[in-house]
């Protein structure tokens, strides 16, 4: 129950369930879970930022533009999750 989830989309599915029970069972566990998830999201943020920078210039422009849109969405979601986790960690 105390493992962070690897993807941002799983925060609203799996992570919230883990957090709910962790808060009920052990507030310290909940704080550790939040910190671990924030660290995981920060690593993902770095990876996504690198992917955005390294988009292959040989891709056709329309493919590159779509890839950029997808990565930018994932990056924005990850940053929003980090902000939320930061606030949740102080409650």
Tab-separated table of N, CA, C and O in Angstrom:
chain	number	residue	atom	x	y	z
A	1	UNK	N	0.811	-1.192	0.000
A	1	UNK	CA	0.000	0.000	0.000
A	1	UNK	C	0.852	1.253	0.000
A	1	UNK	O	0.388	2.304	-0.365
A	2	UNK	N	2.108	1.167	0.369
A	2	UNK	CA	2.892	2.379	0.553
A	2	UNK	C	3.772	2.741	-0.635
A	2	UNK	O	4.683	3.535	-0.496
A	3	UNK	N	3.499	2.209	-1.797
A	3	UNK	CA	4.303	2.533	-2.974
A	3	UNK	C	3.644	3.614	-3.801
A	3	UNK	O	2.425	3.623	-3.986
A	4	UNK	N	4.486	4.506	-4.334
A	4	UNK	CA	3.992	5.533	-5.249
A	4	UNK	C	3.556	4.864	-6.554
A	4	UNK	O	4.034	3.789	-6.907
A	5	UNK	N	2.664	5.518	-7.263
A	5	UNK	CA	2.245	5.017	-8.570
A	5	UNK	C	3.142	5.639	-9.635
A	5	UNK	O	3.599	6.773	-9.487
A	6	UNK	N	3.432	4.903	-10.713
A	6	UNK	CA	4.413	5.384	-11.682
A	6	UNK	C	3.920	6.456	-12.648
A	6	UNK	O	4.714	7.188	-13.208
A	7	UNK	N	2.618	6.547	-12.855
A	7	UNK	CA	2.080	7.479	-13.849
A	7	UNK	C	1.104	8.455	-13.220
A	7	UNK	O	0.352	8.096	-12.313
A	8	UNK	N	1.076	9.653	-13.771
A	8	UNK	CA	0.192	10.692	-13.251
A	8	UNK	C	-1.270	10.259	-13.318
A	8	UNK	O	-2.040	10.513	-12.392
A	9	UNK	N	-1.656	9.589	-14.366
A	9	UNK	CA	-3.067	9.199	-14.511
A	9	UNK	C	-3.517	8.258	-13.396
A	9	UNK	O	-4.692	8.177	-13.080
A	10	UNK	N	-2.574	7.532	-12.809
A	10	UNK	CA	-2.926	6.599	-11.745
A	10	UNK	C	-3.092	7.277	-10.385
A	10	UNK	O	-3.555	6.645	-9.435
A	11	UNK	N	-2.754	8.558	-10.310
A	11	UNK	CA	-2.923	9.265	-9.036
A	11	UNK	C	-4.393	9.294	-8.657
A	11	UNK	O	-4.755	9.015	-7.523
A	12	UNK	N	-5.250	9.630	-9.598
A	12	UNK	CA	-6.672	9.727	-9.267
A	12	UNK	C	-7.344	8.370	-9.123
A	12	UNK	O	-8.424	8.271	-8.576
A	13	UNK	N	-6.698	7.329	-9.558
A	13	UNK	CA	-7.275	5.992	-9.440
A	13	UNK	C	-6.689	5.244	-8.246
A	13	UNK	O	-7.346	5.026	-7.242
A	14	UNK	N	-5.453	4.867	-8.346
A	14	UNK	CA	-4.828	4.002	-7.342
A	14	UNK	C	-4.278	4.788	-6.147
A	14	UNK	O	-4.462	4.387	-4.993
A	15	UNK	N	-3.603	5.901	-6.409
A	15	UNK	CA	-2.952	6.635	-5.325
A	15	UNK	C	-3.962	7.151	-4.300
A	15	UNK	O	-3.724	7.066	-3.094
A	16	UNK	N	-5.074	7.691	-4.748
A	16	UNK	CA	-6.058	8.229	-3.806
A	16	UNK	C	-6.618	7.155	-2.880
A	16	UNK	O	-6.891	7.418	-1.712
A	17	UNK	N	-6.768	5.950	-3.381
A	17	UNK	CA	-7.218	4.847	-2.529
A	17	UNK	C	-6.155	4.543	-1.477
A	17	UNK	O	-6.461	4.400	-0.286
A	18	UNK	N	-4.902	4.465	-1.909
A	18	UNK	CA	-3.809	4.216	-0.969
A	18	UNK	C	-3.754	5.320	0.086
A	18	UNK	O	-3.583	5.047	1.276
A	19	UNK	N	-3.880	6.558	-0.356
A	19	UNK	CA	-3.807	7.689	0.562
A	19	UNK	C	-4.972	7.672	1.553
A	19	UNK	O	-4.787	7.935	2.738
A	20	UNK	N	-6.149	7.340	1.075
A	20	UNK	CA	-7.320	7.279	1.957
A	20	UNK	C	-7.064	6.317	3.116
A	20	UNK	O	-7.259	6.667	4.287
A	21	UNK	N	-6.620	5.109	2.794
A	21	UNK	CA	-6.396	4.113	3.841
A	21	UNK	C	-5.177	4.450	4.697
A	21	UNK	O	-5.185	4.222	5.905
A	22	UNK	N	-4.145	4.994	4.084
A	22	UNK	CA	-2.962	5.383	4.855
A	22	UNK	C	-3.326	6.443	5.888
A	22	UNK	O	-2.882	6.382	7.034
A	23	UNK	N	-4.154	7.403	5.504
A	23	UNK	CA	-4.572	8.445	6.461
A	23	UNK	C	-5.366	7.853	7.612
A	23	UNK	O	-5.281	8.305	8.732
A	24	UNK	N	-6.139	6.835	7.344
A	24	UNK	CA	-6.938	6.184	8.387
A	24	UNK	C	-6.067	5.332	9.321
A	24	UNK	O	-6.317	5.266	10.512
A	25	UNK	N	-5.073	4.663	8.735
A	25	UNK	CA	-4.259	3.721	9.503
A	25	UNK	C	-3.091	4.382	10.226
A	25	UNK	O	-2.796	4.035	11.370
A	26	UNK	N	-2.413	5.293	9.527
A	26	UNK	CA	-1.176	5.849	10.092
A	26	UNK	C	-0.854	7.172	9.392
A	26	UNK	O	-0.388	7.165	8.246
A	27	UNK	N	-1.074	8.293	10.041
A	27	UNK	CA	-0.798	9.593	9.420
A	27	UNK	C	0.650	9.747	8.934
A	27	UNK	O	0.896	10.383	7.918
A	28	UNK	N	1.599	9.129	9.640
A	28	UNK	CA	2.991	9.196	9.187
A	28	UNK	C	3.179	8.450	7.870
A	28	UNK	O	3.935	8.884	6.999
A	29	UNK	N	2.498	7.328	7.732
A	29	UNK	CA	2.539	6.587	6.476
A	29	UNK	C	1.972	7.439	5.347
A	29	UNK	O	2.524	7.477	4.246
A	30	UNK	N	0.898	8.144	5.617
A	30	UNK	CA	0.292	9.009	4.607
A	30	UNK	C	1.271	10.100	4.171
A	30	UNK	O	1.414	10.373	2.971
A	31	UNK	N	1.971	10.683	5.111
A	31	UNK	CA	2.955	11.726	4.775
A	31	UNK	C	4.092	11.148	3.935
A	31	UNK	O	4.539	11.781	2.975
A	32	UNK	N	4.556	9.963	4.298
A	32	UNK	CA	5.617	9.320	3.509
A	32	UNK	C	5.137	8.980	2.103
A	32	UNK	O	5.872	9.151	1.128
A	33	UNK	N	3.912	8.502	2.015
A	33	UNK	CA	3.339	8.171	0.714
A	33	UNK	C	3.252	9.413	-0.172
A	33	UNK	O	3.603	9.374	-1.354
A	34	UNK	N	2.805	10.524	0.397
A	34	UNK	CA	2.719	11.776	-0.363
A	34	UNK	C	4.104	12.219	-0.822
A	34	UNK	O	4.301	12.591	-1.985
A	35	UNK	N	5.086	12.163	0.071
A	35	UNK	CA	6.449	12.571	-0.282
A	35	UNK	C	7.031	11.677	-1.374
A	35	UNK	O	7.661	12.161	-2.327
A	36	UNK	N	6.802	10.373	-1.256
A	36	UNK	CA	7.295	9.430	-2.262
A	36	UNK	C	6.625	9.696	-3.611
A	36	UNK	O	7.287	9.678	-4.654
A	37	UNK	N	5.335	9.970	-3.591
A	37	UNK	CA	4.627	10.234	-4.846
A	37	UNK	C	5.117	11.536	-5.471
A	37	UNK	O	5.295	11.628	-6.686
A	38	UNK	N	5.352	12.540	-4.646
A	38	UNK	CA	5.863	13.813	-5.166
A	38	UNK	C	7.238	13.599	-5.805
A	38	UNK	O	7.498	14.106	-6.898
A	39	UNK	N	8.107	12.834	-5.149
A	39	UNK	CA	9.423	12.538	-5.721
A	39	UNK	C	9.295	11.812	-7.059
A	39	UNK	O	10.004	12.125	-8.017
A	40	UNK	N	8.389	10.853	-7.115
A	40	UNK	CA	8.152	10.118	-8.366
A	40	UNK	C	7.681	11.060	-9.465
A	40	UNK	O	8.156	10.996	-10.605
A	41	UNK	N	6.775	11.952	-9.129
A	41	UNK	CA	6.260	12.909	-10.116
A	41	UNK	C	7.344	13.890	-10.558
A	41	UNK	O	7.390	14.275	-11.729
A	42	UNK	N	8.213	14.272	-9.645
A	42	UNK	CA	9.298	15.190	-10.014
A	42	UNK	C	10.277	14.518	-10.977
A	42	UNK	O	10.769	15.156	-11.912
A	43	UNK	N	10.533	13.234	-10.783
A	43	UNK	CA	11.381	12.503	-11.740
A	43	UNK	C	10.682	12.411	-13.095
A	43	UNK	O	11.319	12.592	-14.142
A	44	UNK	N	9.383	12.147	-13.081
A	44	UNK	CA	8.621	12.091	-14.327
A	44	UNK	C	8.631	13.447	-15.023
A	44	UNK	O	8.778	13.520	-16.247
A	45	UNK	N	8.494	14.514	-14.251
A	45	UNK	CA	8.537	15.862	-14.825
A	45	UNK	C	9.860	16.081	-15.563
A	45	UNK	O	9.878	16.595	-16.689
A	46	UNK	N	10.968	15.689	-14.956
A	46	UNK	CA	12.273	15.835	-15.608
A	46	UNK	C	12.370	15.024	-16.885
A	46	UNK	O	12.886	15.497	-17.900
A	47	UNK	N	11.847	13.809	-16.847
A	47	UNK	CA	11.865	12.950	-18.029
A	47	UNK	C	11.034	13.547	-19.164
A	47	UNK	O	11.467	13.576	-20.321
A	48	UNK	N	9.858	14.032	-18.827
A	48	UNK	CA	8.990	14.621	-19.851
A	48	UNK	C	9.603	15.899	-20.427
A	48	UNK	O	9.530	16.131	-21.642
A	49	UNK	N	10.211	16.710	-19.577
A	49	UNK	CA	10.863	17.935	-20.054
A	49	UNK	C	11.997	17.577	-21.018
A	49	UNK	O	12.173	18.239	-22.056
A	50	UNK	N	12.747	16.520	-20.703
A	50	UNK	CA	13.828	16.067	-21.595
A	50	UNK	C	13.262	15.566	-22.920
A	50	UNK	O	13.825	15.840	-23.987
A	51	UNK	N	12.158	14.829	-22.853
A	51	UNK	CA	11.531	14.333	-24.089
A	51	UNK	C	11.083	15.487	-24.966
A	51	UNK	O	11.231	15.443	-26.193
A	52	UNK	N	10.547	16.515	-24.333
A	52	UNK	CA	10.074	17.684	-25.070
A	52	UNK	C	11.238	18.373	-25.767
A	52	UNK	O	11.131	18.765	-26.934
A	53	UNK	N	12.349	18.480	-25.089
A	53	UNK	CA	13.537	19.123	-25.658
A	53	UNK	C	14.127	18.296	-26.788
A	53	UNK	O	14.638	18.843	-27.767
A	54	UNK	N	14.035	16.983	-26.663
A	54	UNK	CA	14.709	16.093	-27.600
A	54	UNK	C	13.821	15.563	-28.720
A	54	UNK	O	14.191	14.586	-29.363
A	55	UNK	N	12.689	16.192	-28.956
A	55	UNK	CA	11.830	15.693	-30.040
A	55	UNK	C	12.638	15.582	-31.328
A	55	UNK	O	13.370	16.485	-31.709
A	56	UNK	N	12.500	14.461	-31.980
A	56	UNK	CA	13.275	14.159	-33.180
A	56	UNK	C	12.910	15.128	-34.299
A	56	UNK	O	11.778	15.174	-34.766
A	57	UNK	N	13.885	15.891	-34.742
A	57	UNK	CA	13.663	16.876	-35.805
A	57	UNK	C	13.389	16.226	-37.156
A	57	UNK	O	12.959	16.890	-38.088
A	58	UNK	N	13.622	14.916	-37.261
A	58	UNK	CA	13.375	14.251	-38.539
A	58	UNK	C	11.927	13.801	-38.695
A	58	UNK	O	11.523	13.394	-39.775
A	59	UNK	N	11.153	13.880	-37.614
A	59	UNK	CA	9.727	13.542	-37.737
A	59	UNK	C	9.045	14.579	-38.620
A	59	UNK	O	9.412	15.748	-38.598
A	60	UNK	N	8.049	14.162	-39.382
A	60	UNK	CA	7.280	15.153	-40.136
A	60	UNK	C	6.699	16.197	-39.174
A	60	UNK	O	6.387	15.893	-38.031
A	61	UNK	N	6.571	17.430	-39.666
A	61	UNK	CA	6.116	18.529	-38.813
A	61	UNK	C	4.810	18.236	-38.102
A	61	UNK	O	4.673	18.543	-36.920
A	62	UNK	N	3.835	17.625	-38.795
A	62	UNK	CA	2.548	17.361	-38.145
A	62	UNK	C	2.684	16.304	-37.046
A	62	UNK	O	2.039	16.392	-36.006
A	63	UNK	N	3.551	15.310	-37.257
A	63	UNK	CA	3.787	14.295	-36.232
A	63	UNK	C	4.515	14.901	-35.040
A	63	UNK	O	4.191	14.620	-33.888
A	64	UNK	N	5.503	15.732	-35.306
A	64	UNK	CA	6.255	16.382	-34.245
A	64	UNK	C	5.338	17.311	-33.448
A	64	UNK	O	5.404	17.343	-32.222
A	65	UNK	N	4.472	18.013	-34.133
A	65	UNK	CA	3.541	18.925	-33.456
A	65	UNK	C	2.592	18.143	-32.550
A	65	UNK	O	2.315	18.566	-31.419
A	66	UNK	N	2.103	16.998	-33.029
A	66	UNK	CA	1.202	16.198	-32.202
A	66	UNK	C	1.950	15.608	-31.008
A	66	UNK	O	1.448	15.633	-29.887
A	67	UNK	N	3.147	15.097	-31.251
A	67	UNK	CA	3.958	14.559	-30.145
A	67	UNK	C	4.209	15.632	-29.095
A	67	UNK	O	4.126	15.382	-27.895
A	68	UNK	N	4.505	16.844	-29.544
A	68	UNK	CA	4.727	17.959	-28.628
A	68	UNK	C	3.463	18.225	-27.799
A	68	UNK	O	3.546	18.418	-26.585
A	69	UNK	N	2.315	18.206	-28.434
A	69	UNK	CA	1.056	18.443	-27.718
A	69	UNK	C	0.837	17.396	-26.630
A	69	UNK	O	0.444	17.731	-25.513
A	70	UNK	N	1.090	16.134	-26.958
A	70	UNK	CA	0.890	15.041	-25.998
A	70	UNK	C	1.838	15.200	-24.807
A	70	UNK	O	1.423	15.112	-23.643
A	71	UNK	N	3.109	15.450	-25.096
A	71	UNK	CA	4.081	15.595	-24.014
A	71	UNK	C	3.767	16.830	-23.172
A	71	UNK	O	3.866	16.789	-21.940
A	72	UNK	N	3.371	17.922	-23.806
A	72	UNK	CA	3.020	19.130	-23.056
A	72	UNK	C	1.829	18.890	-22.130
A	72	UNK	O	1.808	19.385	-21.000
A	73	UNK	N	0.845	18.126	-22.583
A	73	UNK	CA	-0.296	17.791	-21.730
A	73	UNK	C	0.158	16.962	-20.530
A	73	UNK	O	-0.194	17.264	-19.387
A	74	UNK	N	0.948	15.938	-20.775
A	74	UNK	CA	1.436	15.091	-19.678
A	74	UNK	C	2.291	15.899	-18.702
A	74	UNK	O	2.208	15.710	-17.492
A	75	UNK	N	3.082	16.816	-19.225
A	75	UNK	CA	3.922	17.656	-18.383
A	75	UNK	C	3.076	18.583	-17.516
A	75	UNK	O	3.315	18.724	-16.314
A	76	UNK	N	2.047	19.181	-18.108
A	76	UNK	CA	1.152	20.059	-17.344
A	76	UNK	C	0.415	19.274	-16.257
A	76	UNK	O	0.279	19.757	-15.119
A	77	UNK	N	-0.050	18.080	-16.587
A	77	UNK	CA	-0.734	17.250	-15.591
A	77	UNK	C	0.211	16.857	-14.460
A	77	UNK	O	-0.171	16.858	-13.287
A	78	UNK	N	1.433	16.532	-14.802
A	78	UNK	CA	2.417	16.139	-13.799
A	78	UNK	C	2.741	17.311	-12.888
A	78	UNK	O	2.819	17.155	-11.664
A	79	UNK	N	2.908	18.487	-13.472
A	79	UNK	CA	3.186	19.677	-12.654
A	79	UNK	C	2.014	20.013	-11.740
A	79	UNK	O	2.217	20.406	-10.587
A	80	UNK	N	0.812	19.848	-12.242
A	80	UNK	CA	-0.373	20.082	-11.398
A	80	UNK	C	-0.407	19.070	-10.246
A	80	UNK	O	-0.745	19.429	-9.113
A	81	UNK	N	-0.061	17.822	-10.531
A	81	UNK	CA	-0.034	16.797	-9.483
A	81	UNK	C	1.018	17.144	-8.431
A	81	UNK	O	0.778	16.977	-7.228
A	82	UNK	N	2.175	17.622	-8.862
A	82	UNK	CA	3.226	18.019	-7.916
A	82	UNK	C	2.728	19.141	-7.016
A	82	UNK	O	2.931	19.100	-5.795
A	83	UNK	N	2.081	20.126	-7.597
A	83	UNK	CA	1.524	21.226	-6.803
A	83	UNK	C	0.513	20.698	-5.783
A	83	UNK	O	0.534	21.078	-4.615
A	84	UNK	N	-0.368	19.824	-6.224
A	84	UNK	CA	-1.388	19.260	-5.329
A	84	UNK	C	-0.743	18.438	-4.216
A	84	UNK	O	-1.124	18.554	-3.046
A	85	UNK	N	0.235	17.619	-4.567
A	85	UNK	CA	0.920	16.793	-3.574
A	85	UNK	C	1.659	17.664	-2.561
A	85	UNK	O	1.699	17.347	-1.368
A	86	UNK	N	2.224	18.757	-3.018
A	86	UNK	CA	2.910	19.675	-2.107
A	86	UNK	C	1.928	20.237	-1.093
A	86	UNK	O	2.207	20.269	0.111
A	87	UNK	N	0.764	20.654	-1.559
A	87	UNK	CA	-0.267	21.170	-0.643
A	87	UNK	C	-0.795	20.061	0.272
A	87	UNK	O	-0.972	20.278	1.466
A	88	UNK	N	-1.010	18.887	-0.286
A	88	UNK	CA	-1.523	17.767	0.520
A	88	UNK	C	-0.524	17.355	1.602
A	88	UNK	O	-0.925	16.923	2.681
A	89	UNK	N	0.737	17.514	1.331
A	89	UNK	CA	1.760	17.147	2.291
A	89	UNK	C	1.857	18.075	3.482
A	89	UNK	O	2.484	17.731	4.484
A	90	UNK	N	1.218	19.227	3.394
A	90	UNK	CA	1.266	20.178	4.507
A	90	UNK	C	0.010	20.135	5.349
A	90	UNK	O	-0.088	20.849	6.336
A	91	UNK	N	-0.952	19.335	4.957
A	91	UNK	CA	-2.214	19.265	5.717
A	91	UNK	C	-2.123	18.277	6.848
A	91	UNK	O	-1.441	17.327	6.843
